PDB file of C-alpha atoms in Angstrom:
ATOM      1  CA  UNK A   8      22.284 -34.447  -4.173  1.00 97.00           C
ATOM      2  CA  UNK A   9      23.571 -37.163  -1.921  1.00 98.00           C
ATOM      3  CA  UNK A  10      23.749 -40.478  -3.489  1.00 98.00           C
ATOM      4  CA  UNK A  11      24.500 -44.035  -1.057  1.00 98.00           C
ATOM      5  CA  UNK A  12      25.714 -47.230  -2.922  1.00 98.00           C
ATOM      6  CA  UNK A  13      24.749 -50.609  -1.372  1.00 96.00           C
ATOM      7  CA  UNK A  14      27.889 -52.350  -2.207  1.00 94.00           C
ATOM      8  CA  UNK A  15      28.471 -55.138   0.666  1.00 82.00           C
ATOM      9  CA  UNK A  16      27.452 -58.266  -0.869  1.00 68.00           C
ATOM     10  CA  UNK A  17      29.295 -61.185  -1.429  1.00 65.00           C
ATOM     11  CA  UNK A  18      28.256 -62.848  -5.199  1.00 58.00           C
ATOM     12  CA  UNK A  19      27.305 -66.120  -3.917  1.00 59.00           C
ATOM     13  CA  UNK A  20      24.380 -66.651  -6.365  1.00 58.00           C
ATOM     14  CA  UNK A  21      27.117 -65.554  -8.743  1.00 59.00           C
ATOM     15  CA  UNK A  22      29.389 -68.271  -8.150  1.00 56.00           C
ATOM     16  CA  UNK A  23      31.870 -65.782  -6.743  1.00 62.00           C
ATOM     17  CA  UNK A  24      34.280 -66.052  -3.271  1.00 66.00           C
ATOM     18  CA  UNK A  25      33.863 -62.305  -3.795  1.00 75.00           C
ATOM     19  CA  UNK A  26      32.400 -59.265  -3.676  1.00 87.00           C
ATOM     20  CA  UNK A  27      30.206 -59.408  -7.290  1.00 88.00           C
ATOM     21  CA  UNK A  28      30.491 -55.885  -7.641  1.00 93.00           C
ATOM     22  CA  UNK A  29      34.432 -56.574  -8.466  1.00 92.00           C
ATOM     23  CA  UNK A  30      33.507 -58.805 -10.963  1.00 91.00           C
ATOM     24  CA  UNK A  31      34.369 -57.097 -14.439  1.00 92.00           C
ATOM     25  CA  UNK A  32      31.790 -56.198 -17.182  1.00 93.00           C
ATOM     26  CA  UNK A  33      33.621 -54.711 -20.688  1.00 94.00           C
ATOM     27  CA  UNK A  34      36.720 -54.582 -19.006  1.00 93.00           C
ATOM     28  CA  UNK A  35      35.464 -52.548 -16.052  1.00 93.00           C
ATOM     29  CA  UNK A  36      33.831 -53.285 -12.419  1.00 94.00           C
ATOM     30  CA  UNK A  37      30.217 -53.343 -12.102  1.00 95.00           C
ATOM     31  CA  UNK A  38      30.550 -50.940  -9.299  1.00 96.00           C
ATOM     32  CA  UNK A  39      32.704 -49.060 -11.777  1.00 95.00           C
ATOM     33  CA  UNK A  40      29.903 -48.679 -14.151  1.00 95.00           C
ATOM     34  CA  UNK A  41      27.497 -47.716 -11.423  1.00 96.00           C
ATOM     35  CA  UNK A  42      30.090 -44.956 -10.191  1.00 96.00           C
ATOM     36  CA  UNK A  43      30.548 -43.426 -14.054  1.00 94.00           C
ATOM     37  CA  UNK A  44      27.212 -43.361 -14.432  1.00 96.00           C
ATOM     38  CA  UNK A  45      26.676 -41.756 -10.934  1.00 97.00           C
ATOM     39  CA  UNK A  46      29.999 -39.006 -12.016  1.00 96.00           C
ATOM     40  CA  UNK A  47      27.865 -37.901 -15.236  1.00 95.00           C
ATOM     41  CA  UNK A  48      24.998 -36.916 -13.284  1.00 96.00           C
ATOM     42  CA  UNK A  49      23.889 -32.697 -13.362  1.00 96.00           C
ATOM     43  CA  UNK A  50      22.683 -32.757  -9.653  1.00 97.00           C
ATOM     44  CA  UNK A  51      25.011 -35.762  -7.773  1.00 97.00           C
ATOM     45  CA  UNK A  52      27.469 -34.331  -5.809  1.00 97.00           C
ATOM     46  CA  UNK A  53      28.742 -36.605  -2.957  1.00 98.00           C
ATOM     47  CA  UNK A  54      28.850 -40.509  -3.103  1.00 98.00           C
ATOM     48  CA  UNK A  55      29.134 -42.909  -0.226  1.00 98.00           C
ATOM     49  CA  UNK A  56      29.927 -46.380  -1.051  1.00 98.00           C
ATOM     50  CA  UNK A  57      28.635 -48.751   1.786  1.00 97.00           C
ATOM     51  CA  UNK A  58      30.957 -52.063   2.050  1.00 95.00           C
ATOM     52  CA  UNK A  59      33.078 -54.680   3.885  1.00 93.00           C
ATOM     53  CA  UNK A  60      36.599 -53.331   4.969  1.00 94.00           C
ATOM     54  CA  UNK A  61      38.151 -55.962   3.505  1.00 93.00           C
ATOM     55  CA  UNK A  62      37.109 -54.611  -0.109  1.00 94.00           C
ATOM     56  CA  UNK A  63      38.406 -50.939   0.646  1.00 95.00           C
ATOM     57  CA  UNK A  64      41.224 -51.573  -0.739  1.00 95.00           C
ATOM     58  CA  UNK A  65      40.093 -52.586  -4.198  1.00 94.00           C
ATOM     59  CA  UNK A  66      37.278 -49.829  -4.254  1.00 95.00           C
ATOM     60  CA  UNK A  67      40.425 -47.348  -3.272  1.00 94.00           C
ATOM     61  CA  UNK A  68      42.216 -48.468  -6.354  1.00 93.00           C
ATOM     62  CA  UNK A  69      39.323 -48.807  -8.856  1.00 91.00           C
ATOM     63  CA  UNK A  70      38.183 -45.015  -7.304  1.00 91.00           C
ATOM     64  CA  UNK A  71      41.960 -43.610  -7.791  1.00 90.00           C
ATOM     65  CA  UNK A  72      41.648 -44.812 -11.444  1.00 87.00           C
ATOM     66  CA  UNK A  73      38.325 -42.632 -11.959  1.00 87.00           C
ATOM     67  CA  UNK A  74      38.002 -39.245 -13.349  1.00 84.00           C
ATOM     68  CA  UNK A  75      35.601 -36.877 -11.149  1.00 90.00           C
ATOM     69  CA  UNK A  76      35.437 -34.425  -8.723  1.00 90.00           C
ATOM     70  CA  UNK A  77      32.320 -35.390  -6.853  1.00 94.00           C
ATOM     71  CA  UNK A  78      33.525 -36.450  -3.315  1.00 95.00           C
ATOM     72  CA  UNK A  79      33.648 -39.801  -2.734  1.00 96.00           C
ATOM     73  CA  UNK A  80      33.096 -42.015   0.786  1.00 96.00           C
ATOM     74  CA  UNK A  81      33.686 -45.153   1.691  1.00 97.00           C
ATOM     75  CA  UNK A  82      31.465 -46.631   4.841  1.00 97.00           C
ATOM     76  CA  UNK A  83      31.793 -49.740   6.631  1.00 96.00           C
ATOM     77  CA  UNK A  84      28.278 -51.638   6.167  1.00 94.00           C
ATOM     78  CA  UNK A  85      26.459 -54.257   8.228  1.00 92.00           C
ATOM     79  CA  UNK A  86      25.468 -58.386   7.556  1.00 90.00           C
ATOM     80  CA  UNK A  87      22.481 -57.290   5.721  1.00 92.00           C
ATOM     81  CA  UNK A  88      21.708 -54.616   3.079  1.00 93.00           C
ATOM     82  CA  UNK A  89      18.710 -52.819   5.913  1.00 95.00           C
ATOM     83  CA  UNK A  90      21.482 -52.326   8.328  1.00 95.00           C
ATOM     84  CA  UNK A  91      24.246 -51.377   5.364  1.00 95.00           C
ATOM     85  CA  UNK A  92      22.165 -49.005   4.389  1.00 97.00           C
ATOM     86  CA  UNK A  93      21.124 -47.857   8.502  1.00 97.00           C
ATOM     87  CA  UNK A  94      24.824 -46.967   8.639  1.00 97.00           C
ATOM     88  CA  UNK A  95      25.002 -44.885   5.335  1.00 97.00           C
ATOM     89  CA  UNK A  96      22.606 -42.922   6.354  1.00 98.00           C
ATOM     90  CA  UNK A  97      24.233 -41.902   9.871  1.00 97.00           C
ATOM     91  CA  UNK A  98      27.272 -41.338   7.793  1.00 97.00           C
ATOM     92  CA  UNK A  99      25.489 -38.260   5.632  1.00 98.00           C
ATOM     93  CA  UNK A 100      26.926 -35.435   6.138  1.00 97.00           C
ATOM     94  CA  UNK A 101      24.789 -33.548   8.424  1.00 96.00           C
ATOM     95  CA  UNK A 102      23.717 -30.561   5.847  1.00 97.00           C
ATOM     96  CA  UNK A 103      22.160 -33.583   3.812  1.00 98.00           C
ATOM     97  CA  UNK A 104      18.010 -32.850   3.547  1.00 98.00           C
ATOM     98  CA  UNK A 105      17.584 -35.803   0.711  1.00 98.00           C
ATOM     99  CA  UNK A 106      18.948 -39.485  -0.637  1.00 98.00           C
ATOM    100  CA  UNK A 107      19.464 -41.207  -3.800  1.00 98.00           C
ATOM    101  CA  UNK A 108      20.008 -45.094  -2.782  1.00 98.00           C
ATOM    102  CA  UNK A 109      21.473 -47.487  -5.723  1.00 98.00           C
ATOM    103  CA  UNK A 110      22.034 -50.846  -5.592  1.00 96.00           C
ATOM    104  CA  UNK A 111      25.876 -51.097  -6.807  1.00 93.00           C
ATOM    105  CA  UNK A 112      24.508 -54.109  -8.709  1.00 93.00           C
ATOM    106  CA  UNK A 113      22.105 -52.148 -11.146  1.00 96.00           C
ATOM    107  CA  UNK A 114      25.205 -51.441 -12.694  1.00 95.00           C
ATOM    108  CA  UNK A 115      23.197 -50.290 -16.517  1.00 96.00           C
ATOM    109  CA  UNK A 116      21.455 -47.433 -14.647  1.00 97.00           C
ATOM    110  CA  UNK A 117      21.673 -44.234 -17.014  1.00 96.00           C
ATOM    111  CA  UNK A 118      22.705 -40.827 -15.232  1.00 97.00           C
ATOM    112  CA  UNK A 119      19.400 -39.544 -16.960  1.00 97.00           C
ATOM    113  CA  UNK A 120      17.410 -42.095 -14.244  1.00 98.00           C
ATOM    114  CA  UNK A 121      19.483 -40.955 -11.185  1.00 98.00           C
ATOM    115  CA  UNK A 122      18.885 -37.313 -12.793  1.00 98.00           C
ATOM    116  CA  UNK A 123      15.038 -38.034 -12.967  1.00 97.00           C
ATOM    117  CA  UNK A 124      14.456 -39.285  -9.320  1.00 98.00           C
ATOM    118  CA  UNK A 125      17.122 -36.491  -8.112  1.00 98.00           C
ATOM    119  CA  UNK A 126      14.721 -34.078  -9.739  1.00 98.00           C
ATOM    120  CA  UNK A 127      11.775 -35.421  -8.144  1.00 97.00           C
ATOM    121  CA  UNK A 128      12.805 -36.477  -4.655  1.00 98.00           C
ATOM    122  CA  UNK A 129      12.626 -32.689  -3.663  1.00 96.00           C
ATOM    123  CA  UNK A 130       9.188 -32.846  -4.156  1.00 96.00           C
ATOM    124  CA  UNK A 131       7.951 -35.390  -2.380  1.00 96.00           C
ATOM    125  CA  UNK A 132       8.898 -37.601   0.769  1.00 97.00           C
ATOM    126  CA  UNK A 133      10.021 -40.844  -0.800  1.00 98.00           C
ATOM    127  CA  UNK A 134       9.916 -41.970  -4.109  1.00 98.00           C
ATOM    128  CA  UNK A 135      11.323 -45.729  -6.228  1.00 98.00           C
ATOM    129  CA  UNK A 136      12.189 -46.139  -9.763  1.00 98.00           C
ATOM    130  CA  UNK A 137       9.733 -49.076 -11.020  1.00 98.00           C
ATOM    131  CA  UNK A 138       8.558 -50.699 -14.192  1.00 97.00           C
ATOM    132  CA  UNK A 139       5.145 -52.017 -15.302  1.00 96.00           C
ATOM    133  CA  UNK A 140       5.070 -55.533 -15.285  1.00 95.00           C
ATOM    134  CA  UNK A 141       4.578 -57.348 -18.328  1.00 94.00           C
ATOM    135  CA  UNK A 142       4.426 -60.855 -17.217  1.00 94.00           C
ATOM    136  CA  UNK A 143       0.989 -62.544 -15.341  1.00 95.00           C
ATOM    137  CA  UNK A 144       1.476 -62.576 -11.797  1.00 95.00           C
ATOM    138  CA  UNK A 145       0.779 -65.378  -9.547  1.00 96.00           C
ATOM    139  CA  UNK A 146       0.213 -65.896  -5.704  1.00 96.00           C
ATOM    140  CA  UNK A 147       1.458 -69.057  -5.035  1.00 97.00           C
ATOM    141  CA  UNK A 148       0.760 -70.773  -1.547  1.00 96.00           C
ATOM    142  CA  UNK A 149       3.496 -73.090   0.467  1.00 95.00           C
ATOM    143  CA  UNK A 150       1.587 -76.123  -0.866  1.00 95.00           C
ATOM    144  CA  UNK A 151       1.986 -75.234  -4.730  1.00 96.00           C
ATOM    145  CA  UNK A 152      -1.769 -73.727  -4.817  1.00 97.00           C
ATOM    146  CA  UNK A 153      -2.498 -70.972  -7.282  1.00 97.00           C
ATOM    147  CA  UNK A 154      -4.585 -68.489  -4.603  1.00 97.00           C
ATOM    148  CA  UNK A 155      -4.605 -65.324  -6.849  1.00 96.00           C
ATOM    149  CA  UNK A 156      -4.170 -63.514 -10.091  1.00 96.00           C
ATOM    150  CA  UNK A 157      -3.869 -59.604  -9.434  1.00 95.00           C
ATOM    151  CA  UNK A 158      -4.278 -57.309 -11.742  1.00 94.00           C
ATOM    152  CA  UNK A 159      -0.636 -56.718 -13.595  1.00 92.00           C
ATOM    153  CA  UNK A 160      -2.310 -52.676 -14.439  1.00 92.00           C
ATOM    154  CA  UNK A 161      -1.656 -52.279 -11.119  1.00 93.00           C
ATOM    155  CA  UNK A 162       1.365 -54.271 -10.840  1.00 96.00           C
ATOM    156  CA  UNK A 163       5.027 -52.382 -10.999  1.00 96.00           C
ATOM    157  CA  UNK A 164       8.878 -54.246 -10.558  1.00 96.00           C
ATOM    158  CA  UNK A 165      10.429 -52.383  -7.921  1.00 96.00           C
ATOM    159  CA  UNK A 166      13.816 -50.631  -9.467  1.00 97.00           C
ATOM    160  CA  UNK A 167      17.014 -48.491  -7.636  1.00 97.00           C
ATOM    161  CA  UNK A 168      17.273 -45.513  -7.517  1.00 98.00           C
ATOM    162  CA  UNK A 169      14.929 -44.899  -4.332  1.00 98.00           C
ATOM    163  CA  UNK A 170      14.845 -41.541  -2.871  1.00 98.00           C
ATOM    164  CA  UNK A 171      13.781 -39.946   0.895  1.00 98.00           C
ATOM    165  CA  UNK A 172      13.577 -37.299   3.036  1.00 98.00           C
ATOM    166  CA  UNK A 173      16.851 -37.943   5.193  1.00 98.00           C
ATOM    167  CA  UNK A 174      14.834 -37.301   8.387  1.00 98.00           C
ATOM    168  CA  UNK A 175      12.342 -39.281   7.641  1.00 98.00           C
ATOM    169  CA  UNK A 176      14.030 -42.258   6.722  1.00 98.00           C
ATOM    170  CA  UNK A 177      16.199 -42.622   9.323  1.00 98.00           C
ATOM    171  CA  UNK A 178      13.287 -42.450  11.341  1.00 98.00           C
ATOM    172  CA  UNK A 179      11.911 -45.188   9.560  1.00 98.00           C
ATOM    173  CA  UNK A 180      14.953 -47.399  10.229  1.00 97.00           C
ATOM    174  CA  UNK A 181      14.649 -46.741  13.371  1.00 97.00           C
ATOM    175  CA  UNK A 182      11.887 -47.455  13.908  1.00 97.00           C
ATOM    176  CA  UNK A 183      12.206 -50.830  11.997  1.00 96.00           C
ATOM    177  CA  UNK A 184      15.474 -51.774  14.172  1.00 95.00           C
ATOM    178  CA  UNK A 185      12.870 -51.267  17.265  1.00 96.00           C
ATOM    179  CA  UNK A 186      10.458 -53.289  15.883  1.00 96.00           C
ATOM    180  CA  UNK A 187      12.486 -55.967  14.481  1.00 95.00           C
ATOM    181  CA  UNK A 188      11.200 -55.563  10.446  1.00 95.00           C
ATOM    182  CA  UNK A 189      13.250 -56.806   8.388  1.00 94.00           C
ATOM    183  CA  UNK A 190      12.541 -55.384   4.854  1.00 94.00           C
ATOM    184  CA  UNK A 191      14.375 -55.948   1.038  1.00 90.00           C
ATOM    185  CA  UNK A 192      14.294 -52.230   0.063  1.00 94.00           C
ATOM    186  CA  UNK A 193      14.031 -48.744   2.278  1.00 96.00           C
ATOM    187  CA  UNK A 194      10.536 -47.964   0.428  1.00 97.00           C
ATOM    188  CA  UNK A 195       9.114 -50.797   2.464  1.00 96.00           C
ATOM    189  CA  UNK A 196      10.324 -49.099   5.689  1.00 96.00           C
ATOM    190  CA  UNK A 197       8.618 -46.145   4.479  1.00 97.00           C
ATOM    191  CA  UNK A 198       5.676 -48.265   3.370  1.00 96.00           C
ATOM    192  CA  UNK A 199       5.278 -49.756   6.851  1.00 96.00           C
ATOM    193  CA  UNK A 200       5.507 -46.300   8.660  1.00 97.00           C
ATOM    194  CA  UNK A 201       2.682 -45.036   6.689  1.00 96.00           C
ATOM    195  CA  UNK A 202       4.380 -42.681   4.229  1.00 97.00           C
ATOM    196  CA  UNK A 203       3.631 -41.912   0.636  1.00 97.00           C
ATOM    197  CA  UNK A 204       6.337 -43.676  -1.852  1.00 97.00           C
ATOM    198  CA  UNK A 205       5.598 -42.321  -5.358  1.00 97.00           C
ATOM    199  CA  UNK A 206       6.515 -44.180  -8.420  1.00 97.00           C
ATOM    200  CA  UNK A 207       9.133 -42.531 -11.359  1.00 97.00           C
ATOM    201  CA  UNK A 208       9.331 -43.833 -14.686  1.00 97.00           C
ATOM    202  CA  UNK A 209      12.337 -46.610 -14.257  1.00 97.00           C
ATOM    203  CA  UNK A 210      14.291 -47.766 -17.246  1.00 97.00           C
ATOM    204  CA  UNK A 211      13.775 -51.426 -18.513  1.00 96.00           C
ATOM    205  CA  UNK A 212      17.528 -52.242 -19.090  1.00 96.00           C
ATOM    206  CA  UNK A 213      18.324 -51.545 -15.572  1.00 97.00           C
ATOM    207  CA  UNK A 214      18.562 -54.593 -14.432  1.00 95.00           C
ATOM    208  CA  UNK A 215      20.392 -56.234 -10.955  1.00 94.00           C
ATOM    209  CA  UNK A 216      23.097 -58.207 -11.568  1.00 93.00           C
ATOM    210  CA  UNK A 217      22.519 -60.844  -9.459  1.00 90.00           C
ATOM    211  CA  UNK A 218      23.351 -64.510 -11.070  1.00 90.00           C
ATOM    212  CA  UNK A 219      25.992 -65.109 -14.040  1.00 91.00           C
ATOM    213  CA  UNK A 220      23.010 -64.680 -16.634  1.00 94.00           C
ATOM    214  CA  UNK A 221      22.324 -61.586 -15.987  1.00 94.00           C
ATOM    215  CA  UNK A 222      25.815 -61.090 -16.195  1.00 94.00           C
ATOM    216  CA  UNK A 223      25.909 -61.637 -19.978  1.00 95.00           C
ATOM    217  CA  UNK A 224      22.051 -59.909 -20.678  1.00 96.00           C
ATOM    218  CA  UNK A 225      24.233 -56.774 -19.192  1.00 95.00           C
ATOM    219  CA  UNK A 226      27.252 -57.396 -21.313  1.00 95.00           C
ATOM    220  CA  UNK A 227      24.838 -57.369 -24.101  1.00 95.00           C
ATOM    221  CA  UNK A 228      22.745 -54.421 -23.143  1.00 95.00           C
ATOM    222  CA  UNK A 229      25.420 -52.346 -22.362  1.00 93.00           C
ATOM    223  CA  UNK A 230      27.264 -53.274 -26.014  1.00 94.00           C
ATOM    224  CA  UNK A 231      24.425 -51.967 -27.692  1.00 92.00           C
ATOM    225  CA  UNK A 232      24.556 -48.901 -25.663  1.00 88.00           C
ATOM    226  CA  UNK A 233      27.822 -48.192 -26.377  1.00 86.00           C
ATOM    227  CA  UNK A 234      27.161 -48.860 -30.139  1.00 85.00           C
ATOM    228  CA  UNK A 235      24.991 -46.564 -29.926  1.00 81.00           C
ATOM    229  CA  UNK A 236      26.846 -44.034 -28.276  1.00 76.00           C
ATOM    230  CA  UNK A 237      29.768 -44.481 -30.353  1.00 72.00           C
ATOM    231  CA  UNK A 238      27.612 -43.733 -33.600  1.00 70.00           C
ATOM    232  CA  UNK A 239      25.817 -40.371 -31.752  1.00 70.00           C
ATOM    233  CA  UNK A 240      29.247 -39.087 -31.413  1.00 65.00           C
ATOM    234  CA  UNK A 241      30.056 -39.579 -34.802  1.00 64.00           C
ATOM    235  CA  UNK A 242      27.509 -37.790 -35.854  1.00 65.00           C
ATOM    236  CA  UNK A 243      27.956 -34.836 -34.256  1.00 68.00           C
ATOM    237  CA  UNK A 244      31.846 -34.552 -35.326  1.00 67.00           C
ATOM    238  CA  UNK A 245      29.906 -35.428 -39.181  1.00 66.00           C
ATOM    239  CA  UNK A 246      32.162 -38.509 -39.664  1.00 55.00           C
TER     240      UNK A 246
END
């Protein structure tokens, strides 16, 4: 399985001068996180890791300090995350049939979620991990204005991993790049094209690190995991 990382954002709603995926969680990168997750996974094989040149170097030395043997990329991406990820996929390697995109930032994703959507992604066109919502949702108009209350049944937070069909999608960007759409994720390319996007089971602790609290909800989350990790091993070796 083919796996792309969005990883060309600067962390200005982070407070940061630079790339947020640098930023250290635990002691590590959140991009380094993402990766060992990604490295643990049965079915990933190859990793491309879509940034700005001028953070090569740093993702170089984090990569060299990583044990795996997957095969690892780097690929220059664009001003945006559509056209970062437009370039990723015309840097697949041409025997590549489908896609795992990740958000570098949903650095508490569990190689048991990419495993998931790699499983099912061979089965159908395009798929997105997601989340019931719990909350009430509101549509708000420009004035203020309650206008509706939809159903939050039918109501589900849009997550990373998304898979595709590699032919497809690029289609789909292409299409979009004719057209001028300018979309937040590649299921609403495939959305807009007419294509089925099914919905797998997401996990509610992977969250996007985006501003400086979610920051430390992840440094949380992920000390519990590793609490919990910790006392599964020690178990098994009957301490």
């Amino acid at each position: 399985m083919y796996l792309l990382i969005p990883a060309a954002g600067m962390g200005r709603r982070m407070g940061s001068q630079r790339n947020k995926l640098l930023l250290t969680l635990l002691g590590k990168s959140l991009l380094s996180w993402t990766l060992e997750a990604a490295f643990k996974s049965h079915y990933i094989n190859w990793i491309g890791i879509i940034g700005q040149p001028v953070d090569f170097p740093d993702f170089q030395k984090m990569i060299s300090g990583l044990s795996t043997n997957k095969s690892i990329e780097l690929i220059e991406g664009g001003s945006t995350r559509q056209e970062s990820v437009y370039k990723g996929l015309q840097a697949l390697p041409p025997e590549a049939e489908q896609v795992l995109i990740h958000d570098g930032a949903r650095c508490l994703a569990t190689p048991e979620l990419l495993d998931r959507c790699a499983e099912e992604v061979v089965k159908c066109p395009g798929l997105i991990a997601a989340v019931p919502v719990k909350d009430t949702i509101k549509v708000v108009d420009s004035s203020g204005l309650i206008q509706d209350t939809p159903d939050r049944r039918n109501l589900w937070a849009a997550q990373t991993p998304q898979g595709f069909e590699v032919k497809l999608l690029k289609e789909c960007h292409e299409k979009g790049r004719q057209l001028g759409w300018e979309v937040t994720d590649d299921a609403a390319l495939f959305e807009k094209c007419g294509l089925p996007v099914k919905v797998v089971a997401g996990e509610e602790t992977n969250l996007k690190v985006t501003t400086p609290v979610d920051l430390r909800v992840a440094e949380f989350i992920l000390t519990e995991a590793l609490k919990k990790e910790e006392g599964r091993s020690k178990k098994e070796e009957g301490v």
